[in-house]
XYZ file of N, CA, C and O in Angstrom:
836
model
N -44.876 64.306 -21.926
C -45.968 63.376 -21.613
C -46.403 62.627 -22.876
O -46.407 63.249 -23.938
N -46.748 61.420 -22.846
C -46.914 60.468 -24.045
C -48.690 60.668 -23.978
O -49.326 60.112 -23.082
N -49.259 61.381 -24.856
C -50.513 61.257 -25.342
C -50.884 60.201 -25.330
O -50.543 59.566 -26.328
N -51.553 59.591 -24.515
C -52.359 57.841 -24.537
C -53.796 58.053 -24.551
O -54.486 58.917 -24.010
N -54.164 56.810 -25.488
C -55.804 56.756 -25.709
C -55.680 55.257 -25.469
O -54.855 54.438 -25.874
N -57.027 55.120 -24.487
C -56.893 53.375 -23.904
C -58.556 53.394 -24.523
O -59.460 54.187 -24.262
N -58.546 51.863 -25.685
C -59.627 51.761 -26.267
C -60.379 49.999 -25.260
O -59.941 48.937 -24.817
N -61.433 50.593 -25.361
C -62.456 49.498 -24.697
C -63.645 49.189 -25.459
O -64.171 49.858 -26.347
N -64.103 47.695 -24.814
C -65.454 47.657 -24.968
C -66.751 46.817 -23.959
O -67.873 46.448 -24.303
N -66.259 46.746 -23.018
C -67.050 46.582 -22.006
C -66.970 47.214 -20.554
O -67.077 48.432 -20.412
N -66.746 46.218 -19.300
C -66.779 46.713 -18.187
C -65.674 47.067 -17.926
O -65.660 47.564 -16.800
N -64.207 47.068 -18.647
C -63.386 48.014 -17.937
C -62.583 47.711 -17.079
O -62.138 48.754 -16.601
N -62.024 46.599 -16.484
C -61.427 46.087 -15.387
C -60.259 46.522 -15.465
O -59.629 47.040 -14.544
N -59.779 46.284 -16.908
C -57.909 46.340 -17.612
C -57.832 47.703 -17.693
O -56.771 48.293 -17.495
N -59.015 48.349 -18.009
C -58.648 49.998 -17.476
C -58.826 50.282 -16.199
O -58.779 51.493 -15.984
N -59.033 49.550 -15.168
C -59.414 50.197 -13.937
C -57.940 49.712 -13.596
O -57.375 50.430 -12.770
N -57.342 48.832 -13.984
C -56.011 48.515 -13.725
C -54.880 49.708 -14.033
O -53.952 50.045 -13.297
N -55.076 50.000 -14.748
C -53.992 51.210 -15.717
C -54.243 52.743 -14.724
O -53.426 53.471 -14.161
N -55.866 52.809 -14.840
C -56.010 54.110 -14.158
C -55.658 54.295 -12.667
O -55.221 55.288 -12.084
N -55.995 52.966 -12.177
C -55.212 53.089 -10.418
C -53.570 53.391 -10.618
O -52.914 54.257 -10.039
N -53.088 52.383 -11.644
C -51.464 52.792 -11.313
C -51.412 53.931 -11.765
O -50.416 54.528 -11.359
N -52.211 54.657 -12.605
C -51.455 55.938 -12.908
C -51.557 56.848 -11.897
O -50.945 57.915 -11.850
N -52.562 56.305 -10.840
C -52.621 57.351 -9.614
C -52.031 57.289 -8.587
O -51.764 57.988 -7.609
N -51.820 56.028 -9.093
C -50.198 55.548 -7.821
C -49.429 56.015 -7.863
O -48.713 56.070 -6.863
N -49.039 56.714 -9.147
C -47.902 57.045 -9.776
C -46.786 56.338 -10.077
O -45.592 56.570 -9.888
N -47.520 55.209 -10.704
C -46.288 54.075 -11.249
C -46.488 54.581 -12.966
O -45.569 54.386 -13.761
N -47.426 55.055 -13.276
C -47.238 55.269 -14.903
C -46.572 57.073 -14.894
O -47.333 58.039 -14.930
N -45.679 57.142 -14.862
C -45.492 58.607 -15.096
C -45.388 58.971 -16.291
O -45.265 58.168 -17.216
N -45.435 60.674 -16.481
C -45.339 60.632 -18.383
C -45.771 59.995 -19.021
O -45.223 59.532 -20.021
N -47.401 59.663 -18.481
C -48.606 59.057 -19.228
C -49.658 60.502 -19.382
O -50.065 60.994 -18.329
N -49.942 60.946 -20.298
C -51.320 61.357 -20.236
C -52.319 60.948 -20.857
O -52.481 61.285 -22.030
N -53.198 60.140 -20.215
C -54.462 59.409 -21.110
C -55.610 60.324 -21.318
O -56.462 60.651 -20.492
N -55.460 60.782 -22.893
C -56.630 61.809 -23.429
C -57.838 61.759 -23.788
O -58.660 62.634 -24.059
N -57.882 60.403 -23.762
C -59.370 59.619 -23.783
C -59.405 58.100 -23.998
O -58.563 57.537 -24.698
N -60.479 57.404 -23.331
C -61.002 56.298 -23.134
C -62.215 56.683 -24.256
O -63.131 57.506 -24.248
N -61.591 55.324 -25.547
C -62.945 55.276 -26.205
C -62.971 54.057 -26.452
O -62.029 53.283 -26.621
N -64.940 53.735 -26.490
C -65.176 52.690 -26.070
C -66.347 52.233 -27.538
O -67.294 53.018 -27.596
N -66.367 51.209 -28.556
C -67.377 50.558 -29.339
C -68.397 50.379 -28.859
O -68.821 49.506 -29.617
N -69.262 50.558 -28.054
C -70.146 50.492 -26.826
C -70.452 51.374 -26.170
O -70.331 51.290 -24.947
N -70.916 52.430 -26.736
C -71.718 53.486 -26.383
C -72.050 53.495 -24.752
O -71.826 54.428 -23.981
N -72.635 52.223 -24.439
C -73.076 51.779 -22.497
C -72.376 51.016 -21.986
O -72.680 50.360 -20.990
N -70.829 50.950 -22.853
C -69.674 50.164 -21.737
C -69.409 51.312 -20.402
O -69.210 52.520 -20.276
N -69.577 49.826 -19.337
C -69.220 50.800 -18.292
C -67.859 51.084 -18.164
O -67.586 51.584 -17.073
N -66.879 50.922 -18.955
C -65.563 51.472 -18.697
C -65.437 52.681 -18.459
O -64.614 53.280 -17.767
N -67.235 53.413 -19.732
C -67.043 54.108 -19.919
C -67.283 55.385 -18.721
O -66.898 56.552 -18.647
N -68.027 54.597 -17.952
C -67.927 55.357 -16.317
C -66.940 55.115 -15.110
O -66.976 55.531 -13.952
N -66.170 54.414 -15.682
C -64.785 54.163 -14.708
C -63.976 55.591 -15.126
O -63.580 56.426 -14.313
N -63.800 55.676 -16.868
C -63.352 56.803 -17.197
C -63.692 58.682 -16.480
O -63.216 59.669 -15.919
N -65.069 57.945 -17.186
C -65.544 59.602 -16.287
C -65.502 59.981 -15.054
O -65.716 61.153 -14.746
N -65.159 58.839 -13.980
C -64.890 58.887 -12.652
C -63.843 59.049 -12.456
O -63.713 59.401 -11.284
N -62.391 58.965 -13.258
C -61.390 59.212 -12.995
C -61.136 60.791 -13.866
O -60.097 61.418 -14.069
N -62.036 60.972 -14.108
C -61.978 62.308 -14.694
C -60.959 62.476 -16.480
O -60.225 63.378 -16.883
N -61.357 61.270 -17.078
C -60.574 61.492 -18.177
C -62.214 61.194 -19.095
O -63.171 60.457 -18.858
N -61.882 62.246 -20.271
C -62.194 62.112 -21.262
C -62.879 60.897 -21.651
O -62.221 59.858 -21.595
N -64.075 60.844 -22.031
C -64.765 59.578 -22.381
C -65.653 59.705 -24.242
O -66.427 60.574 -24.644
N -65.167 58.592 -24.902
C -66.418 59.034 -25.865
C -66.689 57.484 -26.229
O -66.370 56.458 -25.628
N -67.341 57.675 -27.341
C -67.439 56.365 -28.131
C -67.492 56.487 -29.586
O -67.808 57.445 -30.291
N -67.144 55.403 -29.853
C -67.284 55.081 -31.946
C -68.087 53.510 -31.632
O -67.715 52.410 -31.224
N -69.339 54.100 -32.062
C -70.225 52.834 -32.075
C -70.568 52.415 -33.055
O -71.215 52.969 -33.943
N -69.954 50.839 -32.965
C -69.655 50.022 -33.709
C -71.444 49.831 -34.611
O -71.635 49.800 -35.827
N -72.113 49.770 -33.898
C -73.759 49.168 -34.447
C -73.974 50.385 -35.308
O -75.112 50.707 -35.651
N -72.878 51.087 -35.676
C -73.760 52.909 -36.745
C -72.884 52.058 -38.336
O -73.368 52.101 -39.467
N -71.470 51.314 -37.942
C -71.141 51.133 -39.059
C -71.511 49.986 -39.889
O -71.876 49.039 -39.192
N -71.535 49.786 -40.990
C -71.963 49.222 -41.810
C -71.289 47.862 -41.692
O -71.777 46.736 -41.595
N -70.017 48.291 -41.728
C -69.119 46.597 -41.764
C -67.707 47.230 -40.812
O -67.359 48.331 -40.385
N -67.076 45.567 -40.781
C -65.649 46.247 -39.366
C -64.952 47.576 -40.147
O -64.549 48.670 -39.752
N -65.019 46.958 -41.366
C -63.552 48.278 -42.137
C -63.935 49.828 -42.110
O -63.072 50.705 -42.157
N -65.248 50.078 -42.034
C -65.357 51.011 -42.015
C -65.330 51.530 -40.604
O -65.255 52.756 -40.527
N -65.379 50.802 -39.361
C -65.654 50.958 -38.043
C -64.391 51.321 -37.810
O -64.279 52.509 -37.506
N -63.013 50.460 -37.864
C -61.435 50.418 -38.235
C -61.132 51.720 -38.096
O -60.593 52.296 -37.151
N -61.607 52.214 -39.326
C -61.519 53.284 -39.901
C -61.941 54.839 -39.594
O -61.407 55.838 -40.076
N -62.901 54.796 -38.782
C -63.810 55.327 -37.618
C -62.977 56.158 -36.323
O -63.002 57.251 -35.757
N -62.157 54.719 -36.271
C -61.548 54.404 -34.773
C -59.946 55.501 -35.178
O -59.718 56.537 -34.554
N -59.380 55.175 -35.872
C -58.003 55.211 -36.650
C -57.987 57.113 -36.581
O -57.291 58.003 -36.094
N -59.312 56.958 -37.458
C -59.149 58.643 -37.812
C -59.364 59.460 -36.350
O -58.781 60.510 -36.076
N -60.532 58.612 -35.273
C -60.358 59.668 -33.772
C -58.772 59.320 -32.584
O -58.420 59.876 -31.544
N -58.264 58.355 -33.250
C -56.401 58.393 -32.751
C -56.230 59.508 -33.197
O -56.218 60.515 -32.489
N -56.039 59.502 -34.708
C -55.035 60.758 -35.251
C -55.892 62.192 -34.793
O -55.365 63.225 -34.381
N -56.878 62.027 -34.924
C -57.567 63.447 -34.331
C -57.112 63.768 -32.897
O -56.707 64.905 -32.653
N -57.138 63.235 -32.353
C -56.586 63.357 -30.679
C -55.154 63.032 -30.688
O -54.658 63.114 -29.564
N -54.300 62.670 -31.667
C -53.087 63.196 -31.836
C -52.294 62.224 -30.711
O -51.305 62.580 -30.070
N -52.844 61.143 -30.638
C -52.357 59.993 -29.797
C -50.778 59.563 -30.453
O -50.258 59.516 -31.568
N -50.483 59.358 -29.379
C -48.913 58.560 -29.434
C -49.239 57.071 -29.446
O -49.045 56.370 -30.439
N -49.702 56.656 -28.393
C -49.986 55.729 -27.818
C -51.476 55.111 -27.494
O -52.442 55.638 -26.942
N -51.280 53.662 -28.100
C -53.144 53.105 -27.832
C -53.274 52.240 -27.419
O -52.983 51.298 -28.155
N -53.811 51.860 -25.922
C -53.675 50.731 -25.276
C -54.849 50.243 -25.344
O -55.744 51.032 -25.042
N -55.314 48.672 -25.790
C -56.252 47.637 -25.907
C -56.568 47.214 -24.440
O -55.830 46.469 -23.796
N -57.976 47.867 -23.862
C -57.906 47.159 -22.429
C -59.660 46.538 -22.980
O -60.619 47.243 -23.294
N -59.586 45.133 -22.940
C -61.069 44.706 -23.045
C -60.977 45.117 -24.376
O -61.178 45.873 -23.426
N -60.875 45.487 -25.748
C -61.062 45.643 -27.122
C -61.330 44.839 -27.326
O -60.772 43.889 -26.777
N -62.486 44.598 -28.359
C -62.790 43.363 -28.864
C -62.906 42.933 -30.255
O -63.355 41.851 -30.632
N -62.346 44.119 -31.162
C -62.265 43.896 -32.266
C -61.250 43.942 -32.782
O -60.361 44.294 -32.007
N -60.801 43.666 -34.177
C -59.185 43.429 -34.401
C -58.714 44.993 -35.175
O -59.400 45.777 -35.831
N -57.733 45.024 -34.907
C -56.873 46.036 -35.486
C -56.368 45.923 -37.115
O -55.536 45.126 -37.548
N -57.164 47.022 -37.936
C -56.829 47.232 -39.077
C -55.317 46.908 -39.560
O -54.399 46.759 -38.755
N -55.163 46.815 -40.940
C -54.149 47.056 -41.097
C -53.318 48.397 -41.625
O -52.139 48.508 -41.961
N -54.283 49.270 -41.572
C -53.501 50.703 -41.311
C -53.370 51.089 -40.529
O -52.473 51.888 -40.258
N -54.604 50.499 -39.495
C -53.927 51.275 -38.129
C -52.762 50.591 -37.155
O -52.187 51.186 -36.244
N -52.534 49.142 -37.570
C -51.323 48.174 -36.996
C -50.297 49.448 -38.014
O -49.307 49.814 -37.380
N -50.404 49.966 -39.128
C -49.224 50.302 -39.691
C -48.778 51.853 -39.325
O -47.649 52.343 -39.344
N -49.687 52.290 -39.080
C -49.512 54.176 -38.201
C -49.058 53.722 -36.712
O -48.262 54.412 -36.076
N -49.553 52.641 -36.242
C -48.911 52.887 -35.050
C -48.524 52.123 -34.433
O -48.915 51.716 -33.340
N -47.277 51.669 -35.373
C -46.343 50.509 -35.389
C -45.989 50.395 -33.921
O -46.457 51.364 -33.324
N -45.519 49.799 -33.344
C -45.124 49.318 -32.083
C -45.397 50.314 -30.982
O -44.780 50.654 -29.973
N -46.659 50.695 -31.595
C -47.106 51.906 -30.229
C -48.874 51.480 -30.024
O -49.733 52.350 -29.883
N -49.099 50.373 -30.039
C -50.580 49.982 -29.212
C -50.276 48.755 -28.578
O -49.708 47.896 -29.252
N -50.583 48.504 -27.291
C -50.295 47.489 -26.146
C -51.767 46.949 -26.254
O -52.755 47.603 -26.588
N -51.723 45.833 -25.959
C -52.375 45.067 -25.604
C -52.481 43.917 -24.785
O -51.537 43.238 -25.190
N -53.116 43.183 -23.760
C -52.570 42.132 -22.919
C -53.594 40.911 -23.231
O -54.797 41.155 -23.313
N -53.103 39.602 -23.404
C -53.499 38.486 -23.859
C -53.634 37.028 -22.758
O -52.560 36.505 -22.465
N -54.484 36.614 -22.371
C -54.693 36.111 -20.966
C -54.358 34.840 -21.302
O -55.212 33.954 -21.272
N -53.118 34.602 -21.650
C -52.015 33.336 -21.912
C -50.599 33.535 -22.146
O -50.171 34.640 -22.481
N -49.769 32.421 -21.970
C -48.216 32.959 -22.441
C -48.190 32.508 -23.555
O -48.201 31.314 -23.851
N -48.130 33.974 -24.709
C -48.074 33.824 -25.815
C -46.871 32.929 -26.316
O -46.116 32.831 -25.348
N -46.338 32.218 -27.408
C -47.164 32.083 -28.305
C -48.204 31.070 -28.229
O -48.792 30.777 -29.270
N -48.594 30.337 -26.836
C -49.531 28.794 -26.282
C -50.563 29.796 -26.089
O -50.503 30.942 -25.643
N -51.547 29.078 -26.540
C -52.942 29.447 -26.404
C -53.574 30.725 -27.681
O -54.731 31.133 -27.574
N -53.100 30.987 -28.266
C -52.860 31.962 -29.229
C -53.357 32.154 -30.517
O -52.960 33.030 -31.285
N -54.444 31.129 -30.812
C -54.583 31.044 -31.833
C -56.066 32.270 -31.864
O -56.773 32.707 -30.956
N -56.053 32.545 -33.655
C -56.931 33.764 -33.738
C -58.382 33.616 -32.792
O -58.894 34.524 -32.137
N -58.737 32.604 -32.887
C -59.960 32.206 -31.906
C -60.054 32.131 -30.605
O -61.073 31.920 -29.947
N -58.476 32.387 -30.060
C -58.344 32.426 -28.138
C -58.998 33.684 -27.668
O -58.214 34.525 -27.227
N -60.276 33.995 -27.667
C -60.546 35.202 -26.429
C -61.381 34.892 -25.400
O -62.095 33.890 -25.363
N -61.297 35.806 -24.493
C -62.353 35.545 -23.347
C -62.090 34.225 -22.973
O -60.977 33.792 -23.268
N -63.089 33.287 -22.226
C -62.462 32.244 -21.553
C -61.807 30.863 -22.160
O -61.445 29.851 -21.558
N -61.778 31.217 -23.751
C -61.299 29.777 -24.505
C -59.877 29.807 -24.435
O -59.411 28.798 -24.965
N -58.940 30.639 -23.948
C -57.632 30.640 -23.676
C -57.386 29.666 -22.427
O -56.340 29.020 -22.487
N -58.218 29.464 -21.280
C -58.358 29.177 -19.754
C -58.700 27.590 -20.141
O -58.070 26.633 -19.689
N -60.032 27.483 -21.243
C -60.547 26.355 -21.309
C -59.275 25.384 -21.740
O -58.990 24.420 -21.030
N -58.454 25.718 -23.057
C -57.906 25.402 -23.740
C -56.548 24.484 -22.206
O -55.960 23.403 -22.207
N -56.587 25.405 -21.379
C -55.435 25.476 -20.733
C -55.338 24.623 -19.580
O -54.345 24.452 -18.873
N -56.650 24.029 -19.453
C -57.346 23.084 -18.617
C -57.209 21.830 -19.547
O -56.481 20.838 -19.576
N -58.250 22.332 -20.300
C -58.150 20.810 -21.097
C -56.697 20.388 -21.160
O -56.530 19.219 -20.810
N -55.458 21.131 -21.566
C -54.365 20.715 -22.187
C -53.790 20.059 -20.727
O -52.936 19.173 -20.682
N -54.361 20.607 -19.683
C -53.468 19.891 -18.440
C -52.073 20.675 -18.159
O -51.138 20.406 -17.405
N -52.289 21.715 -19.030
C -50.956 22.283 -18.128
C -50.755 23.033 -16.671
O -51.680 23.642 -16.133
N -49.615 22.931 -16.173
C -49.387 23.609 -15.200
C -49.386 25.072 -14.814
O -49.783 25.531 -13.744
N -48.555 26.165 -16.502
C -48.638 27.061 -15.215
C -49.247 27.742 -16.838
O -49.057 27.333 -17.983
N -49.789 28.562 -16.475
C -50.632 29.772 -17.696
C -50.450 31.537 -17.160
O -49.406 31.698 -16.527
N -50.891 32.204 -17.247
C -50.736 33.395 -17.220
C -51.121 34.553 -18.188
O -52.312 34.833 -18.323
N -50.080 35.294 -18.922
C -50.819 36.558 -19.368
C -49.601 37.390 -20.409
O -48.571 37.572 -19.759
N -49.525 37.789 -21.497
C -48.632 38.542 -22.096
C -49.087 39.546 -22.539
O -50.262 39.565 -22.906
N -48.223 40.743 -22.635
C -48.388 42.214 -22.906
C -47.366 42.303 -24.404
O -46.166 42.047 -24.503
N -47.969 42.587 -25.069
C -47.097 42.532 -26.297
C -47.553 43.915 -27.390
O -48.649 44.473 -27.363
N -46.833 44.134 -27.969
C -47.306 45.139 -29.420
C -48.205 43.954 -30.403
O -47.956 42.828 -30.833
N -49.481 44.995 -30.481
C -50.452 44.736 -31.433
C -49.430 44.582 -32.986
O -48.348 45.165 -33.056
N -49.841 43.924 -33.878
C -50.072 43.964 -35.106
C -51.161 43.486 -35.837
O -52.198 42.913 -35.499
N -50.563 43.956 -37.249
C -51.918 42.945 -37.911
C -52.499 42.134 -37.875
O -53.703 42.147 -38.133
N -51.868 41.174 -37.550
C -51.955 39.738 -37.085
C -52.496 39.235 -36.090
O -51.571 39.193 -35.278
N -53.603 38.719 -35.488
C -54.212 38.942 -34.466
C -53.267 37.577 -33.062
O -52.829 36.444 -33.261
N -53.288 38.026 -32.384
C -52.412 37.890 -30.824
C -50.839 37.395 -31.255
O -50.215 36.583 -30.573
N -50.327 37.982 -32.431
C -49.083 37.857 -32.806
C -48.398 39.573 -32.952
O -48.781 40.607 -33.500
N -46.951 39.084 -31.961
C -46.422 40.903 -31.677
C -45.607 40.961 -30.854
O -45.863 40.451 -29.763
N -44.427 41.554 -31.058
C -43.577 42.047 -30.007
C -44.194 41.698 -28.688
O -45.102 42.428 -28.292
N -43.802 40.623 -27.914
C -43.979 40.129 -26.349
C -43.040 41.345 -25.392
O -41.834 41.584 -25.449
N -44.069 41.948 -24.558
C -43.225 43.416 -24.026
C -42.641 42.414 -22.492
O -41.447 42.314 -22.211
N -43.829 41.730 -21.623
C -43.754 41.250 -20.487
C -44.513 39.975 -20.793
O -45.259 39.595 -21.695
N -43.865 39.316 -19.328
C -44.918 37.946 -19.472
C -45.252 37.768 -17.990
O -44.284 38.075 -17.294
N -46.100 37.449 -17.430
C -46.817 36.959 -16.057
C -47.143 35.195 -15.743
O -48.230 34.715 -16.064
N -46.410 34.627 -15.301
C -46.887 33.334 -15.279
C -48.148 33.095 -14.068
O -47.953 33.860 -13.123
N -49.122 32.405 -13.920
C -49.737 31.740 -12.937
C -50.120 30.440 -13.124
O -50.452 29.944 -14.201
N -50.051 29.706 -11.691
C -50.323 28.451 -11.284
C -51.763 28.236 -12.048
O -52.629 29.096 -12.208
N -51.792 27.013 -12.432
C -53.285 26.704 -12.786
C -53.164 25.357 -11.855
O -52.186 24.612 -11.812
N -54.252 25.236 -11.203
C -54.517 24.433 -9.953
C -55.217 23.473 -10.674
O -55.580 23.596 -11.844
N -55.465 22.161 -9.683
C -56.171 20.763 -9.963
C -57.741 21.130 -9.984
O -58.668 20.839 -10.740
N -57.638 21.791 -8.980
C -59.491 22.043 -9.074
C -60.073 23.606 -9.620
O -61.191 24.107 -9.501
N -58.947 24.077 -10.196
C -59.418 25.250 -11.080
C -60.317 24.989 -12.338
O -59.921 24.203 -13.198
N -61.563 25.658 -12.466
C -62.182 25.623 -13.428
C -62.323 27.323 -14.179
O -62.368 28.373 -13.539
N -62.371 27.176 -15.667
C -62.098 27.918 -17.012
C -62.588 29.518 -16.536
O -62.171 30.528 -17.102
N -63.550 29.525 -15.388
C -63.773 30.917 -14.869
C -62.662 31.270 -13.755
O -62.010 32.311 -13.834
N -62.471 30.249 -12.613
C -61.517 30.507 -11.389
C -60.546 30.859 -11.880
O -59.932 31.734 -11.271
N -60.006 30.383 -13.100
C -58.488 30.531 -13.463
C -58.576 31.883 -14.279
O -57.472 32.427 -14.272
N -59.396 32.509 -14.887
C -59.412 33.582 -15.749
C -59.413 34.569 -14.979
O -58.706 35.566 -15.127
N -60.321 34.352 -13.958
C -60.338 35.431 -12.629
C -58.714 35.352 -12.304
O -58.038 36.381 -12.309
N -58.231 34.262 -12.068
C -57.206 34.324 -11.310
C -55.720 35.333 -12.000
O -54.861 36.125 -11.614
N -56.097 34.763 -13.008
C -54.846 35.253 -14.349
C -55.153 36.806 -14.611
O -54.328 37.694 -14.824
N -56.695 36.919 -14.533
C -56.517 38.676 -14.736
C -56.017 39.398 -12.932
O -55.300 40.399 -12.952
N -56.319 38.990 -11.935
C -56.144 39.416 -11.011
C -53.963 39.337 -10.483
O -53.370 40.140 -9.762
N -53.550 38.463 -10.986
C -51.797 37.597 -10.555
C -51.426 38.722 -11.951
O -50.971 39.849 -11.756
N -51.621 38.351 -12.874
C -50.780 38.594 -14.293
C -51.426 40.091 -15.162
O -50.783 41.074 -15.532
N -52.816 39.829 -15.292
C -52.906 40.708 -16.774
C -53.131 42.387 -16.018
O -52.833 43.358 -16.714
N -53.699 42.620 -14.498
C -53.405 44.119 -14.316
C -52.444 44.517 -13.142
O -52.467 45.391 -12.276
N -51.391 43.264 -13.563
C -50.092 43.833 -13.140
C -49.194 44.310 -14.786
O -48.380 45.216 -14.965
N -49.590 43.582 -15.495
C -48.260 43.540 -16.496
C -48.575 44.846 -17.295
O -47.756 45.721 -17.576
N -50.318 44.820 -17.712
C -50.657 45.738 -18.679
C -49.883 47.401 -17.866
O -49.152 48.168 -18.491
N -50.196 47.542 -16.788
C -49.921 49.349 -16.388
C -48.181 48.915 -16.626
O -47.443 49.711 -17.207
N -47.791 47.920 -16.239
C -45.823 48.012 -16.065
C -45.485 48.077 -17.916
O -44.343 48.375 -18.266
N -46.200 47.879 -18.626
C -45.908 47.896 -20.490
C -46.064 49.002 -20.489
O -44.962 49.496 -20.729
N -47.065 50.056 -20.313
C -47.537 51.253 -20.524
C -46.650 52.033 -19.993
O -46.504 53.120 -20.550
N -45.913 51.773 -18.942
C -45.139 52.586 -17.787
C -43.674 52.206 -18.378
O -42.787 52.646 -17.647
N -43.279 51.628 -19.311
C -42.120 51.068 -19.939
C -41.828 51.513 -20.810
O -40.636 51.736 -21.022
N -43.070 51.928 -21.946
C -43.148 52.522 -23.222
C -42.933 54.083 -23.041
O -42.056 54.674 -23.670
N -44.255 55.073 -21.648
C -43.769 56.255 -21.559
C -42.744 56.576 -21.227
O -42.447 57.691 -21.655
N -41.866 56.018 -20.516
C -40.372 55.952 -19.801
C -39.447 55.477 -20.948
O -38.258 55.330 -20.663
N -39.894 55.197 -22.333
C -38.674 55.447 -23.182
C -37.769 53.723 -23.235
O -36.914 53.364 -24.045
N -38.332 52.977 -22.115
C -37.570 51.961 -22.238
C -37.475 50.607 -22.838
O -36.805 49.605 -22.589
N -38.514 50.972 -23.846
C -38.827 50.202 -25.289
C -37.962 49.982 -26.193
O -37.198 50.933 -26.361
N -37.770 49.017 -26.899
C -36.943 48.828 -27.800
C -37.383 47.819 -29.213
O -36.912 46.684 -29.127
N -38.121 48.056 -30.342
C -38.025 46.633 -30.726
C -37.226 46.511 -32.417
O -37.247 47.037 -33.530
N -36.455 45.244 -31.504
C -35.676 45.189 -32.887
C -35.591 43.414 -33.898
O -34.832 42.524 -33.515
N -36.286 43.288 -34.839
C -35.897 42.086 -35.423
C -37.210 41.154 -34.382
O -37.060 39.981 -34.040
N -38.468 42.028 -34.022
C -39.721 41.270 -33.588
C -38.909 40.800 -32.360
O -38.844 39.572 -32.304
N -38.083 41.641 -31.065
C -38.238 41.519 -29.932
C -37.997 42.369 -29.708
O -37.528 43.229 -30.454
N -38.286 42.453 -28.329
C -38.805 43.745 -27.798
C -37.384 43.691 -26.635
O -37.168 42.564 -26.188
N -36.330 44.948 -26.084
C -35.416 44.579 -25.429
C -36.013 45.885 -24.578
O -36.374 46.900 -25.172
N -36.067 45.783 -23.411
C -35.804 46.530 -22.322
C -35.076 47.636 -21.426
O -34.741 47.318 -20.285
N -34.939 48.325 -21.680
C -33.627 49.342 -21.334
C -33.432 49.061 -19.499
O -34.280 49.406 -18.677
N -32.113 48.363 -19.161
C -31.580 47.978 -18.117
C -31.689 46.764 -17.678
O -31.207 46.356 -16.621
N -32.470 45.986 -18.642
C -32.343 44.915 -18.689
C -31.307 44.010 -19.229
O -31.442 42.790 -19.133
């Protein structure tokens, strides 16, 4: 079983995504040992406790500055002896020791097809806005390995969706997390415990693919 810790910081949706498939039993040889959340009163953090996993927090408002928060976070991975750390809703960026302990082992999903829309400033709905304004057609969602680098990383999956004429920067974000981001995020997670990861030369190859 792959020790997984899925880190949050709000309501939890991208984990309510992960935790249904794992009860579907599409994530097998997942065990998620805790949901921790920067947000002490994220309700993820009661999605967690309702699914009966492990809940804590590292709250961000005790530390002084991010590096030490980073740092906070990093040391309760290695304490819980995590394999694996999935970004559902995270909202802060990943150190660069902890991009370097756990090199191509933290997922994260990005509510655009990377590398469009991508820049360090795309979160929450300025990926959607961006994607409107630009007039494009189709947008969607990528699951990729975290690094240092913020929304730059091994692309694991990609999800395309339609962006419509009369879609506006909320309809379409709704739409893209509902079509793309909690389908792709549990099928990355369910790819990685199943061994069928690969990354070589910053891509990521698929086993049977």
């Amino acid at each position: 079983m792959v020790r997984t810790a899925i880190l949050v910081s709000g309501g939890g949706r991208n984990l309510q995504a992960v935790i249904d498939s794992r009860l579907f039993g599409e994530i097998p040889n997942c065990d998620i040992v805790a949901v921790i959340s920067s947000d002490p009163e994220a309700y993820a953090l009661t999605r967690a406790r309702a699914a009966g996993i492990d809940a804590c927090a590292v709250d961000r408002a005790l530390f002084p500055n991010e590096a030490s928060f980073c740092e906070a976070v990093l040391r309760k991975l290695v304490d819980l002896d995590v394999e694996l750390a999935v970004l559902a809703g995270y909202t802060h960026p990943v150190s660069r020791a902890m991009a370097k302990r756990y090199k191509n082992r933290i997922i994260n999903v990005h509510p655009a097809l990377m590398p469009a829309f991508s820049d360090p400033d795309c979160f929450g709905r300025v990926p959607h806005e961006r994607a409107i304004a630009a007039g494009v057609r189709i947008s969607g969602a990528t699951a990729y390995f975290v690094t240092d680098t913020p929304l730059r990383g091994p692309i694991i999956l990609q999800q395309a969706v339609e962006v419509r004429q009369d879609d506006t920067p909320a309809s379409l974000q709704q739409r893209v997390m509902e079509e793309a981001e909690w389908s792709i995020l549990p099928r990355a997670v369910a790819l990685y415990c199943a061994g069928a990861l690969k990354v070589n030369d910053g891509r990521v190859f698929i086993a049977g693919k």
